[in-house]
Amino acid sequence: VQLQASGGGLVQAGGSLRLSCTDSRRTVSNNGMGWFRQAPGKEREFVATISWRGGSSIYADSVKGRFSISRNNAKVYLQMNSLVPEDTAVYYCAAARAAYGSRDVRDYRYWGQGTLVTVSS
């Protein structure tokens, strides 16, 4: 399995970014997918997850109403709006062990390499 995250960058507070995660070998189409993030000096934290068919999703309280997760074929997206400096982190996409993901990092088997998002104030 190869997951490739992209779309990170530098953005001003209030701006938007769209992250993409590509499942280049189309091997996790039946798995739930998730996005996590890790800020410097902090533990990796849950951001959002979407079920294998895209019918259900869960968000961390800190991003609810600002971020939106979606999937289409071999790609998973994280649309991030109204960004704040606290959103600065390396963002990782991950494939769950089952059809539905969760908030628990231990429920994810495959991880992408991460993409850096920096939000300036």
C-alpha angles and dihedrals in degrees: 000000000000120000117184120192121199142158102076123135147124118308136165121247110278092031132115139237134181118214122201131200119196124202094204095187096040091231100134101049089119094050133089113249131213145186122220132175137206124200121199111285093006136101122258109271136198119256109168144331135200130198124246094264094037093244097123136033139179128205136197111250090241093063102030111128093016104059129052128193123204140160136209124180107310096351134083120195136201113198108198119194134173091023119197130195089256088067090068108121146105107280121214131192119211140184117231124229090240142029091277126047128210142200091268116098089209090067091067123085107180128044136192123224097259134245124230121239117190120185116193123206 
